[in-house]
Short mmCIF file of C-alpha atoms in Angstrom, two decimals:
data_model
loop_
_atom_site.label_atom_id
_atom_site.label_comp_id
_atom_site.label_asym_id
_atom_site.label_seq_id
_atom_site.Cartn_x
_atom_site.Cartn_y
_atom_site.Cartn_z
CA UNK Q 1 8.03 74.19 103.98
CA UNK Q 2 7.47 74.63 100.37
CA UNK Q 3 7.43 71.32 98.29
CA UNK Q 4 6.70 70.12 94.88
CA UNK Q 5 9.24 72.53 93.18
CA UNK Q 6 10.80 71.44 89.82
CA UNK Q 7 14.56 72.44 90.47
CA UNK Q 8 15.22 72.60 86.80
CA UNK Q 9 12.60 75.19 86.16
CA UNK Q 10 14.21 78.65 87.32
CA UNK Q 11 10.57 80.39 87.49
CA UNK Q 12 9.49 77.76 90.04
CA UNK Q 13 12.29 78.10 92.06
CA UNK Q 14 11.92 81.91 91.92
CA UNK Q 15 8.49 81.96 92.93
CA UNK Q 16 9.17 79.35 95.91
CA UNK Q 17 11.80 81.74 97.28
CA UNK Q 18 9.60 84.81 97.03
CA UNK Q 19 6.97 83.17 98.82
CA UNK Q 20 9.63 82.29 101.65
CA UNK Q 21 10.69 85.82 101.57
CA UNK Q 22 7.04 87.01 102.42
CA UNK Q 23 7.01 84.62 105.48
CA UNK Q 24 8.88 86.80 108.17
CA UNK Q 25 7.66 84.75 111.09
CA UNK Q 26 9.81 81.50 110.86
CA UNK Q 27 12.38 79.82 108.66
CA UNK Q 28 11.43 78.10 105.50
CA UNK Q 29 12.40 74.87 103.99
CA UNK Q 30 12.06 74.71 99.97
CA UNK Q 31 12.40 71.09 98.61
CA UNK Q 32 13.39 70.92 95.16
CA UNK Q 33 13.06 67.78 92.84
CA UNK Q 34 16.13 67.48 90.53
CA UNK Q 35 17.30 64.86 88.11
CA UNK Q 36 21.17 63.59 88.15
CA UNK Q 37 22.74 64.57 85.03
CA UNK Q 38 19.81 66.67 83.75
CA UNK Q 39 20.09 67.41 80.05
CA UNK Q 40 22.33 64.39 79.20
CA UNK Q 41 20.58 62.40 76.71
CA UNK Q 42 22.32 58.85 77.46
CA UNK Q 43 23.26 59.39 81.08
CA UNK Q 44 20.67 61.44 82.71
CA UNK Q 45 19.10 59.62 85.93
CA UNK Q 46 22.05 57.28 86.29
CA UNK Q 47 25.10 56.79 88.38
CA UNK Q 48 27.28 57.20 85.39
CA UNK Q 49 27.27 61.10 85.58
CA UNK Q 50 28.00 61.24 89.33
CA UNK Q 51 31.89 60.21 89.59
CA UNK Q 52 33.14 60.66 86.04
CA UNK Q 53 33.09 63.47 83.15
CA UNK Q 54 30.51 62.94 80.58
CA UNK Q 55 32.92 62.63 77.86
CA UNK Q 56 33.33 64.84 74.73
CA UNK Q 57 30.30 63.13 72.47
CA UNK Q 58 28.10 63.06 75.32
CA UNK Q 59 28.74 66.86 76.10
CA UNK Q 60 27.99 67.79 72.47
CA UNK Q 61 24.55 65.97 72.54
CA UNK Q 62 23.78 67.61 75.95
CA UNK Q 63 24.27 70.73 74.57
CA UNK Q 64 22.09 70.13 71.73
CA UNK Q 65 19.21 68.66 74.16
CA UNK Q 66 19.58 71.78 76.24
CA UNK Q 67 19.73 74.13 73.40
CA UNK Q 68 22.96 75.56 74.50
CA UNK Q 69 24.90 76.84 71.12
CA UNK Q 70 27.71 78.49 73.16
CA UNK Q 71 31.27 77.07 73.24
CA UNK Q 72 33.25 75.76 76.65
CA UNK Q 73 33.67 78.68 78.87
CA UNK Q 74 32.03 80.71 76.68
CA UNK Q 75 29.32 83.11 78.54
CA UNK Q 76 26.78 85.25 76.55
CA UNK Q 77 27.21 88.87 77.05
CA UNK Q 78 23.48 89.32 78.42
CA UNK Q 79 23.95 86.60 80.82
CA UNK Q 80 27.35 87.91 82.29
CA UNK Q 81 25.91 91.33 82.60
CA UNK Q 82 23.61 89.84 84.71
CA UNK Q 83 25.76 88.24 87.04
CA UNK Q 84 28.74 90.94 87.12
CA UNK Q 85 28.68 92.62 90.38
CA UNK Q 86 31.78 94.86 90.33
CA UNK Q 87 30.33 98.08 89.78
CA UNK Q 88 27.54 97.47 92.55
CA UNK Q 89 30.06 95.72 95.03
CA UNK Q 90 32.36 98.59 94.27
CA UNK Q 91 29.70 101.13 95.22
CA UNK Q 92 28.94 99.41 98.20
CA UNK Q 93 32.69 99.14 99.55
CA UNK Q 94 32.93 102.86 98.94
CA UNK Q 95 29.84 103.76 100.86
CA UNK Q 96 30.84 101.46 103.61
CA UNK Q 97 34.52 103.08 103.82
CA UNK Q 98 33.01 106.31 104.25
CA UNK Q 99 30.76 105.46 106.80
CA UNK Q 100 33.20 103.81 108.85
CA UNK Q 101 35.27 106.81 108.37
CA UNK Q 102 32.65 109.03 109.86
CA UNK Q 103 32.20 106.29 112.95
CA UNK Q 104 36.05 106.25 113.50
CA UNK Q 105 35.90 110.03 113.92
CA UNK Q 106 33.01 110.13 116.19
CA UNK Q 107 33.80 106.76 118.12
CA UNK Q 108 37.50 106.50 117.95
CA UNK Q 109 37.71 103.58 120.86
CA UNK Q 110 34.72 102.00 119.58
CA UNK Q 111 36.26 101.95 115.93
CA UNK Q 112 39.65 100.55 117.13
CA UNK Q 113 37.82 97.74 119.08
CA UNK Q 114 35.77 96.63 116.14
CA UNK Q 115 38.96 96.69 114.01
CA UNK Q 116 40.98 94.64 116.58
CA UNK Q 117 38.31 91.93 116.63
CA UNK Q 118 37.60 91.73 112.97
CA UNK Q 119 41.33 91.36 112.52
CA UNK Q 120 41.45 88.52 114.85
CA UNK Q 121 44.04 90.41 117.22
CA UNK Q 122 43.86 89.76 120.92
CA UNK Q 123 43.68 92.80 123.29
CA UNK Q 124 47.15 93.79 123.93
CA UNK Q 125 47.80 92.87 127.30
CA UNK Q 126 45.71 89.61 127.37
CA UNK Q 127 49.34 87.31 127.13
CA UNK Q 128 50.57 89.20 130.20
CA UNK Q 129 47.50 88.94 132.18
CA UNK Q 130 46.86 85.40 131.19
CA UNK Q 131 50.24 84.44 132.29
CA UNK Q 132 49.93 86.44 135.68
CA UNK Q 133 46.62 84.31 136.35
CA UNK Q 134 48.51 81.21 135.51
CA UNK Q 135 51.17 81.86 138.00
CA UNK Q 136 48.54 82.48 140.55
CA UNK Q 137 47.36 79.11 140.11
CA UNK Q 138 50.38 77.38 140.55
CA UNK Q 139 50.98 79.36 143.97
CA UNK Q 140 47.46 78.30 144.94
CA UNK Q 141 47.18 74.70 144.40
CA UNK Q 142 43.68 72.97 144.17
CA UNK Q 143 43.05 69.37 143.63
CA UNK Q 144 40.09 69.53 140.86
CA UNK Q 145 38.73 67.84 137.77
CA UNK Q 146 40.41 69.54 134.68
CA UNK Q 147 37.07 70.03 133.46
CA UNK Q 148 36.30 72.46 136.66
CA UNK Q 149 39.48 73.80 136.04
CA UNK Q 150 38.66 74.63 132.53
CA UNK Q 151 35.72 76.70 133.89
CA UNK Q 152 37.89 78.51 136.59
CA UNK Q 153 40.26 79.36 133.50
CA UNK Q 154 37.28 80.87 131.71
CA UNK Q 155 36.11 82.62 134.46
CA UNK Q 156 39.51 84.29 134.73
CA UNK Q 157 40.24 84.87 130.71
CA UNK Q 158 36.49 85.57 129.85
CA UNK Q 159 36.18 89.15 131.31
CA UNK Q 160 39.52 89.83 129.28
CA UNK Q 161 38.00 88.60 126.02
CA UNK Q 162 34.61 90.52 124.75
CA UNK Q 163 35.03 88.44 121.59
CA UNK Q 164 34.44 85.12 123.53
CA UNK Q 165 31.61 82.82 122.16
CA UNK Q 166 30.87 79.52 123.90
CA UNK Q 167 28.41 76.98 123.91
CA UNK Q 168 27.88 73.27 124.20
CA UNK Q 169 25.90 70.31 122.48
CA UNK Q 170 23.21 69.89 125.45
CA UNK Q 171 25.78 69.11 127.95
CA UNK Q 172 26.75 72.61 129.53
CA UNK Q 173 26.09 71.44 133.08
CA UNK Q 174 28.49 68.54 132.70
CA UNK Q 175 31.19 70.31 130.30
CA UNK Q 176 31.22 73.23 132.69
CA UNK Q 177 31.54 75.65 130.04
CA UNK Q 178 29.20 78.14 131.36
CA UNK Q 179 31.57 80.86 133.07
CA UNK Q 180 30.22 84.05 135.24
CA UNK Q 181 29.83 86.39 132.59
CA UNK Q 182 27.91 84.02 130.28
CA UNK Q 183 24.61 85.03 128.71
CA UNK Q 184 22.48 82.64 126.50
CA UNK Q 185 21.80 83.87 123.05
CA UNK Q 186 17.60 83.95 122.23
CA UNK Q 187 15.62 84.10 119.47
CA UNK Q 188 14.56 87.58 120.88
CA UNK Q 189 17.98 88.59 122.26
CA UNK Q 190 20.99 88.30 120.47
CA UNK Q 191 23.34 90.19 122.68
CA UNK Q 192 24.30 87.02 124.60
CA UNK Q 193 27.70 85.04 124.27
CA UNK Q 194 26.54 81.39 125.11
CA UNK Q 195 25.02 79.39 122.21
CA UNK Q 196 22.59 76.50 123.49
CA UNK Q 197 23.31 74.44 120.41
CA UNK Q 198 21.22 71.26 121.60
CA UNK Q 199 21.87 67.97 120.52
CA UNK Q 200 23.92 68.44 117.55
CA UNK Q 201 27.58 67.94 118.04
CA UNK Q 202 28.21 68.25 113.97
CA UNK Q 203 25.95 70.95 113.45
CA UNK Q 204 27.27 73.01 116.54
CA UNK Q 205 31.12 72.20 115.39
CA UNK Q 206 30.19 73.51 111.80
CA UNK Q 207 28.39 76.32 113.06
CA UNK Q 208 31.74 77.35 115.06
CA UNK Q 209 33.71 77.02 111.81
CA UNK Q 210 31.12 79.38 110.14
CA UNK Q 211 31.27 81.94 113.16
CA UNK Q 212 35.23 81.98 113.06
CA UNK Q 213 35.32 82.28 109.17
CA UNK Q 214 33.05 85.17 109.80
CA UNK Q 215 35.36 86.97 112.11
CA UNK Q 216 35.18 88.94 115.24
CA UNK Q 217 34.69 86.14 117.64
CA UNK Q 218 36.73 83.44 119.46
CA UNK Q 219 34.20 80.60 119.15
CA UNK Q 220 34.41 77.51 121.52
CA UNK Q 221 31.74 74.59 122.10
CA UNK Q 222 31.70 71.35 124.25
CA UNK Q 223 30.55 68.01 124.36
CA UNK Q 224 31.80 64.77 125.66
CA UNK Q 225 34.98 63.38 124.17
CA UNK Q 226 33.27 60.33 123.14
CA UNK Q 227 30.66 62.19 121.03
CA UNK Q 228 33.52 64.08 118.79
CA UNK Q 229 32.88 61.13 116.58
CA UNK Q 230 29.71 62.79 115.43
CA UNK Q 231 31.43 65.99 114.97
CA UNK Q 232 34.62 64.46 113.29
CA UNK Q 233 34.36 65.89 109.67
CA UNK Q 234 33.41 69.55 110.88
CA UNK Q 235 36.45 69.40 113.19
CA UNK Q 236 38.90 68.04 110.33
CA UNK Q 237 37.38 70.81 108.09
CA UNK Q 238 38.55 73.27 110.83
CA UNK Q 239 41.86 71.65 110.74
CA UNK Q 240 41.91 71.81 106.60
CA UNK Q 241 40.64 75.16 106.45
CA UNK Q 242 43.16 76.55 109.55
CA UNK Q 243 40.14 78.02 111.17
CA UNK Q 244 40.80 78.53 115.12
CA UNK Q 245 37.86 77.15 116.73
CA UNK Q 246 38.07 75.64 120.09
CA UNK Q 247 36.54 72.40 120.60
CA UNK Q 248 36.08 71.66 124.37
CA UNK Q 249 35.78 67.68 125.31
CA UNK Q 250 35.09 66.42 128.66
CA UNK Q 251 34.94 63.19 130.29
CA UNK Q 252 37.93 62.12 128.33
CA UNK Q 253 38.68 58.45 129.55
CA UNK Q 254 37.55 55.43 131.07
CA UNK Q 255 37.81 57.78 134.20
CA UNK Q 256 34.28 58.98 133.57
CA UNK Q 257 33.03 55.66 135.19
CA UNK Q 258 29.51 54.18 135.55
CA UNK Q 259 28.33 55.20 132.10
CA UNK Q 260 30.16 52.54 130.56
CA UNK Q 261 32.05 51.82 127.15
CA UNK Q 262 29.45 53.57 125.13
CA UNK Q 263 30.70 56.84 126.79
CA UNK Q 264 34.22 55.87 127.60
CA UNK Q 265 36.59 57.00 124.64
CA UNK Q 266 39.55 54.91 124.23
CA UNK Q 267 40.68 55.30 120.33
CA UNK Q 268 39.40 59.22 120.01
CA UNK Q 269 42.62 61.03 120.97
CA UNK Q 270 44.38 58.83 118.59
CA UNK Q 271 42.34 60.09 115.43
CA UNK Q 272 42.63 63.61 116.86
CA UNK Q 273 46.28 63.46 117.19
CA UNK Q 274 46.78 61.98 113.57
CA UNK Q 275 44.50 64.87 112.17
CA UNK Q 276 46.99 67.64 110.45
CA UNK Q 277 47.04 71.14 111.78
CA UNK Q 278 44.90 70.29 114.89
CA UNK Q 279 46.51 71.14 118.05
CA UNK Q 280 45.31 68.72 120.94
CA UNK Q 281 45.76 69.38 124.61
CA UNK Q 282 44.88 66.73 127.77
CA UNK Q 283 46.13 68.54 130.88
CA UNK Q 284 47.09 67.18 134.24
CA UNK Q 285 46.19 69.94 136.46
CA UNK Q 286 44.40 73.34 136.80
CA UNK Q 287 47.76 74.86 135.78
CA UNK Q 288 48.10 73.02 132.62
CA UNK Q 289 44.34 73.42 131.87
CA UNK Q 290 44.85 77.42 131.92
CA UNK Q 291 47.80 77.07 129.73
CA UNK Q 292 45.83 75.08 127.26
CA UNK Q 293 43.09 77.56 127.11
CA UNK Q 294 45.59 80.21 126.61
CA UNK Q 295 47.26 78.41 123.89
CA UNK Q 296 44.02 77.85 122.06
CA UNK Q 297 42.99 81.26 122.45
CA UNK Q 298 46.06 82.74 121.34
CA UNK Q 299 46.30 80.48 118.32
CA UNK Q 300 45.25 81.72 114.73
CA UNK Q 301 46.46 79.22 112.24
CA UNK Q 302 44.27 76.29 113.26
CA UNK Q 303 41.67 74.42 115.71
CA UNK Q 304 42.48 73.40 119.18
CA UNK Q 305 40.89 70.52 121.30
CA UNK Q 306 40.87 70.93 124.81
CA UNK Q 307 40.30 67.45 126.56
CA UNK Q 308 39.51 67.51 130.39
CA UNK Q 309 38.56 65.03 133.08
CA UNK Q 310 35.54 64.25 134.99
CA UNK Q 311 37.25 63.08 138.06
CA UNK Q 312 39.82 65.22 140.34
CA UNK Q 313 43.40 65.50 139.59
CA UNK Q 314 46.32 66.12 141.96
CA UNK Q 315 47.82 69.60 141.33
CA UNK Q 316 51.68 68.85 140.63
CA UNK Q 317 54.47 70.95 142.04
CA UNK Q 318 56.59 73.21 139.45
CA UNK Q 319 58.97 76.26 139.33
CA UNK Q 320 58.42 79.29 137.36
CA UNK Q 321 60.70 77.99 134.47
CA UNK Q 322 58.52 74.61 134.43
CA UNK Q 323 55.34 76.62 134.29
CA UNK Q 324 56.69 78.49 131.10
CA UNK Q 325 57.69 75.19 129.35
CA UNK Q 326 53.97 73.94 129.59
CA UNK Q 327 53.31 75.95 126.67
CA UNK Q 328 55.77 74.01 124.33
CA UNK Q 329 53.60 70.85 124.63
CA UNK Q 330 56.13 68.70 126.74
CA UNK Q 331 58.56 69.14 129.61
CA UNK Q 332 60.28 67.91 132.51
CA UNK Q 333 58.16 67.62 135.53
CA UNK Q 334 60.24 65.74 137.71
CA UNK Q 335 64.01 65.10 137.25
CA UNK Q 336 67.00 63.15 138.69
CA UNK Q 337 70.61 64.05 139.21
CA UNK Q 338 72.68 63.32 136.14
CA UNK Q 339 71.46 61.43 133.19
CA UNK Q 340 68.14 59.30 133.67
CA UNK Q 341 68.17 55.62 133.22
CA UNK Q 342 64.26 55.55 132.83
CA UNK Q 343 62.03 58.38 131.41
CA UNK Q 344 58.14 58.01 132.22
CA UNK Q 345 55.82 60.23 130.04
CA UNK Q 346 52.40 61.00 131.31
CA UNK Q 347 49.43 63.05 130.07
CA UNK Q 348 46.25 64.27 131.48
CA UNK Q 349 44.89 62.38 134.78
CA UNK Q 350 47.84 59.95 134.51
CA UNK Q 351 50.79 62.36 135.19
CA UNK Q 352 50.12 61.73 138.93
CA UNK Q 353 50.45 57.96 138.22
CA UNK Q 354 54.20 58.60 136.84
CA UNK Q 355 54.91 60.92 139.70
CA UNK Q 356 53.85 58.33 142.09
CA UNK Q 357 55.71 55.70 140.19
CA UNK Q 358 58.67 57.83 140.15
CA UNK Q 359 58.89 58.23 143.51
CA UNK Q 360 58.86 54.48 144.23
CA UNK Q 361 61.63 53.92 141.83
CA UNK Q 362 63.68 56.34 142.92
CA UNK Q 363 63.38 54.85 146.51
CA UNK Q 364 64.72 51.67 144.69
CA UNK Q 365 67.81 53.53 143.65
CA UNK Q 366 66.49 54.17 140.06
CA UNK Q 367 67.43 57.61 138.25
CA UNK Q 368 64.06 58.47 136.87
CA UNK Q 369 62.58 61.49 134.68
CA UNK Q 370 58.85 62.33 134.42
CA UNK Q 371 57.91 64.23 131.56
CA UNK Q 372 54.28 65.88 131.25
CA UNK Q 373 53.14 65.66 127.67
CA UNK Q 374 49.76 67.73 127.57
CA UNK Q 375 50.05 68.16 123.76
CA UNK Q 376 52.15 66.11 121.69
CA UNK Q 377 51.09 68.03 118.77
CA UNK Q 378 52.77 71.41 120.13
CA UNK Q 379 55.62 69.32 121.45
CA UNK Q 380 56.51 68.13 118.15
CA UNK Q 381 56.80 71.46 116.81
CA UNK Q 382 59.46 72.61 119.10
CA UNK Q 383 63.42 72.49 117.96
CA UNK Q 384 65.21 69.59 117.98
CA UNK Q 385 67.32 70.84 120.50
CA UNK Q 386 64.32 71.35 123.15
CA UNK Q 387 62.77 67.96 122.32
CA UNK Q 388 66.02 66.02 122.92
CA UNK Q 389 66.43 68.00 125.92
CA UNK Q 390 63.38 66.35 127.24
CA UNK Q 391 63.60 63.10 125.72
CA UNK Q 392 67.37 62.54 125.37
CA UNK Q 393 67.95 60.09 122.42
CA UNK Q 394 70.56 58.34 124.45
CA UNK Q 395 67.89 57.27 127.27
CA UNK Q 396 66.05 54.34 125.34
CA UNK Q 397 64.08 52.83 128.50
CA UNK Q 398 60.86 54.80 128.50
CA UNK Q 399 57.18 54.01 129.49
CA UNK Q 400 54.40 56.05 128.46
CA UNK Q 401 51.14 56.08 130.50
CA UNK Q 402 47.56 57.33 129.38
CA UNK Q 403 43.88 55.85 129.88
CA UNK Q 404 43.52 55.53 126.26
CA UNK Q 405 44.70 53.76 123.12
CA UNK Q 406 48.26 52.97 123.20
CA UNK Q 407 48.87 53.75 119.51
CA UNK Q 408 49.95 57.42 119.53
CA UNK Q 409 52.76 56.70 122.07
CA UNK Q 410 55.22 54.44 120.20
CA UNK Q 411 56.76 57.27 118.53
CA UNK Q 412 57.82 58.17 121.92
CA UNK Q 413 59.09 55.14 123.45
CA UNK Q 414 59.80 53.06 120.45
CA UNK Q 415 59.13 49.47 120.01
CA UNK Q 416 61.53 48.48 122.91
CA UNK Q 417 59.59 50.95 125.39
CA UNK Q 418 56.66 50.21 127.19
CA UNK Q 419 53.06 51.62 127.47
CA UNK Q 420 50.54 51.35 130.18
CA UNK Q 421 47.06 52.15 128.61
CA UNK Q 422 44.07 50.45 126.95
CA UNK Q 423 43.80 47.61 124.38
CA UNK Q 424 39.98 47.32 124.61
CA UNK Q 425 36.91 49.16 125.19
CA UNK Q 426 35.99 50.15 128.71
CA UNK Q 427 33.42 48.60 131.07
CA UNK Q 428 30.64 50.03 133.51
CA UNK Q 429 31.93 50.74 137.14
CA UNK Q 430 33.43 53.56 139.45
CA UNK Q 431 36.38 55.13 137.98
CA UNK Q 432 38.87 53.74 140.81
CA UNK Q 433 37.47 50.17 140.20
CA UNK Q 434 38.44 50.70 136.32
CA UNK Q 435 41.78 52.02 136.85
CA UNK Q 436 42.50 48.69 138.75
CA UNK Q 437 40.57 46.40 136.40
CA UNK Q 438 42.67 47.69 133.50
CA UNK Q 439 45.85 47.82 135.10
CA UNK Q 440 46.47 51.52 134.98
CA UNK Q 441 47.65 51.99 138.54
CA UNK Q 442 50.92 53.30 140.00
CA UNK Q 443 52.16 49.67 140.65
CA UNK Q 444 51.54 48.94 137.08
CA UNK Q 445 53.76 51.72 135.93
CA UNK Q 446 56.51 50.78 138.30
CA UNK Q 447 56.31 46.96 136.86
CA UNK Q 448 56.31 48.35 133.45
CA UNK Q 449 59.63 50.10 134.14
CA UNK Q 450 61.31 47.51 135.95
CA UNK Q 451 60.42 45.17 132.91
CA UNK Q 452 62.74 47.60 130.98
#
């Protein structure tokens, strides 16, 4: 660390930088002391020059104090020349283009792969191969946690994507984000494809944004859903900048159990769903998990969160068309004959509750439709015709089920519908006990449906 530098003294700053450059063994932190509003005779060192213009008179006085005799937006020729890099940049660009042209001639396949990755294009056969993998998962059901289904998806998709660059904020073993082809990036070996970020959720997320902005990589990073709170601003910036970073969040509800309310997310998904240009997926089984990964990998105009469970989930039966419809964010998973009397909407681990409740209601003579909604954001972008085919406006009796805050579901069930979910923080207990304690059960869904 180099301290005691006057940040207003260009020579001191230059000397500190040169000293830092001479230290090749480790990074250097340069600490500069500055004064807010430096040069303003009447406002220097006060908060009044932070959030408002100096004003015309104070600008004139500041110019005089600093000895600056030039007008507004007037740059002296000698200063402009020192900063004008057009000629130097043009020569560098020309030299690069000549070198790359020679490289293309000598190594055409490597050059084509380089250009593909820099341009953000996926391998031409990725989508078809991913669809085949997803179809195979549907044909070979497993009842596993969606965090494990996520790791399985990485093992399947990873070999197809040399640009995949993963990581975790000190929770790799719990997030299950290390796949069979993962190799850690180390100080003396940068050839890896997995970064151990340490306990720094915001730093990880901000670095992912930088990696994606640089180009050439599909970057994903993971933590518990609860700890997205530490990274919220970086996630928001990814959405604002329309950068396709992939944020993996596991341990997604009160279902994580004994760690208690400090680790059990309740309101976080509401905030994520309210963030413009952010796609959020909360899949219900291994098939929806793989589809959510495919969607995140293929997205180019914004970030995606993938929200996975700690506890095991029952795989749902589907037709090939239903598998294809998962990519639309919401689809009819179970249906009745004719027009339904009632629609049950589930997401994530609660889909299996809606399916079980639908079976009980059907036995009572009710006409019930079950809608799985792994991504409300993607569903909302579908055509009006498709959305109405899933949620017909004429069917107003609707129940939404999610072991998280209820607030994001009112736009789907209306004020006259019912929501089975959380109104409080969680508690510390095994997951099964918690779902009973907070009345997020099959019987609770049936009761809510009958109340309509």
